[in-house]
mmCIF file of C-alpha atoms in Angstrom:
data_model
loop_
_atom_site.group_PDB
_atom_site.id
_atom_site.type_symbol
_atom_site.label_atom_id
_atom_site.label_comp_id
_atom_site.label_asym_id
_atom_site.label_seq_id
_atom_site.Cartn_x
_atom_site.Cartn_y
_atom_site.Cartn_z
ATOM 1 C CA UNK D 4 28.208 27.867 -72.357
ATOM 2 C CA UNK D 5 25.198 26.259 -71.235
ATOM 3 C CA UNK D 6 25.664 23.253 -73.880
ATOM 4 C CA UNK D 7 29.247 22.804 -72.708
ATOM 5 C CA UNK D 8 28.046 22.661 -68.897
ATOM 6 C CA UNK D 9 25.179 20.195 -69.638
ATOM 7 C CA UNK D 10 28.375 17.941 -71.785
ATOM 8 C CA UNK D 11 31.180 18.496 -69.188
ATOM 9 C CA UNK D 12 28.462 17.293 -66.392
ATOM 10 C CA UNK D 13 26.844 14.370 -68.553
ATOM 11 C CA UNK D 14 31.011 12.935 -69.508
ATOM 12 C CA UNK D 15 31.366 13.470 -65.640
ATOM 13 C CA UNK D 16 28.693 11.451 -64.813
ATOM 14 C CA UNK D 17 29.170 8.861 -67.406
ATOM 15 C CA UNK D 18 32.492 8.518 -66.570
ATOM 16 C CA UNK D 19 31.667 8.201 -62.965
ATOM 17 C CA UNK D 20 28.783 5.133 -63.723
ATOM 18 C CA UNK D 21 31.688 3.404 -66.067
ATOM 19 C CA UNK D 22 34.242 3.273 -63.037
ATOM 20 C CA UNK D 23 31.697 2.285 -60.808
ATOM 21 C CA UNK D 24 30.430 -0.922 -63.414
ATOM 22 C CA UNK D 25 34.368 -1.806 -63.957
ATOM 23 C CA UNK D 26 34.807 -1.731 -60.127
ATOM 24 C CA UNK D 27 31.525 -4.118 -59.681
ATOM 25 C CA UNK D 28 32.435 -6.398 -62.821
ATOM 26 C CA UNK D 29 35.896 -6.474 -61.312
ATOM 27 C CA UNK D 30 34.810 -7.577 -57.614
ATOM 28 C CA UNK D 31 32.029 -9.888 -59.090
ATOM 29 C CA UNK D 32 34.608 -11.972 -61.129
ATOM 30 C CA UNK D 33 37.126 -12.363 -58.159
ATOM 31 C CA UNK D 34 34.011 -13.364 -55.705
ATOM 32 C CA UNK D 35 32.711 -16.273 -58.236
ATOM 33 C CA UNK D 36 36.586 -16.532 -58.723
ATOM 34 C CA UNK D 37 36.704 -17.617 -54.755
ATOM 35 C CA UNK D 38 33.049 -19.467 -55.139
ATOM 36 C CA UNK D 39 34.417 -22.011 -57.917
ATOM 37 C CA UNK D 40 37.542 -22.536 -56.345
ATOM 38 C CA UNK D 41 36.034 -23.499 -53.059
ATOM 39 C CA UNK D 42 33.409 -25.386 -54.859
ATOM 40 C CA UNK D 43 36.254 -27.697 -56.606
ATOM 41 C CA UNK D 44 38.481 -28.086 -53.282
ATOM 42 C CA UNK D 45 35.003 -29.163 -51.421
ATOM 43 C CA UNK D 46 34.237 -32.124 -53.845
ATOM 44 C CA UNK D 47 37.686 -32.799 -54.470
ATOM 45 C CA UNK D 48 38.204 -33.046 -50.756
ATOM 46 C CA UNK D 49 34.903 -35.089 -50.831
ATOM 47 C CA UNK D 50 35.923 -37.626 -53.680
ATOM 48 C CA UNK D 51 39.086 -38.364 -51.877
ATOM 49 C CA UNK D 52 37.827 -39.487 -49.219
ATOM 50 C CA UNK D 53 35.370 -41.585 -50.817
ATOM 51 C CA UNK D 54 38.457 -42.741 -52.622
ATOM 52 C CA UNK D 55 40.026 -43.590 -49.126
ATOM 53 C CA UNK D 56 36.703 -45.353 -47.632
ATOM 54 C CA UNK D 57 36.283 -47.614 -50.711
ATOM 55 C CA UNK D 58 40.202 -48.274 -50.320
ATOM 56 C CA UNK D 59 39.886 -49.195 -46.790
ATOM 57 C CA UNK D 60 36.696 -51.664 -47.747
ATOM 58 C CA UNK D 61 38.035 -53.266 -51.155
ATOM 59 C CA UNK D 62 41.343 -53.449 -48.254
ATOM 60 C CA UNK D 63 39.560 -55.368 -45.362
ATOM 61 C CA UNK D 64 37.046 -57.527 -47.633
ATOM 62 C CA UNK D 65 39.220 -60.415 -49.552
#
């Protein structure tokens, strides 16, 4: 009885840690998820205007 006490607790606990991991795996790969899409719309934003600025001096210049 002891042995099955000790098992149920340790599969309780176990079980507990591997929800806990799956929750944190799961919230770390949406939060890099938000980082690298935010990273990509900042230089995209960033090479378009460059785009724009050399546009406006190739434009101006003959």
């Amino acid at each position: 009885m002891i042995l099955a006490d000790a098992l149920d607790t340790l599969w309780t606990l176990t079980s507990a840690f591997a929800i806990w991991l799956i929750a944190a795996a799961a919230a770390l790969t949406l939060a890099l998820h938000a980082l690298a899409a935010g990273l990509w719309w900042t230089c995209r934003t960033i090479w378009r205007a460059l785009a724009t600025i050399r546009s406006y001096l190739t434009w101006k210049t003959p």
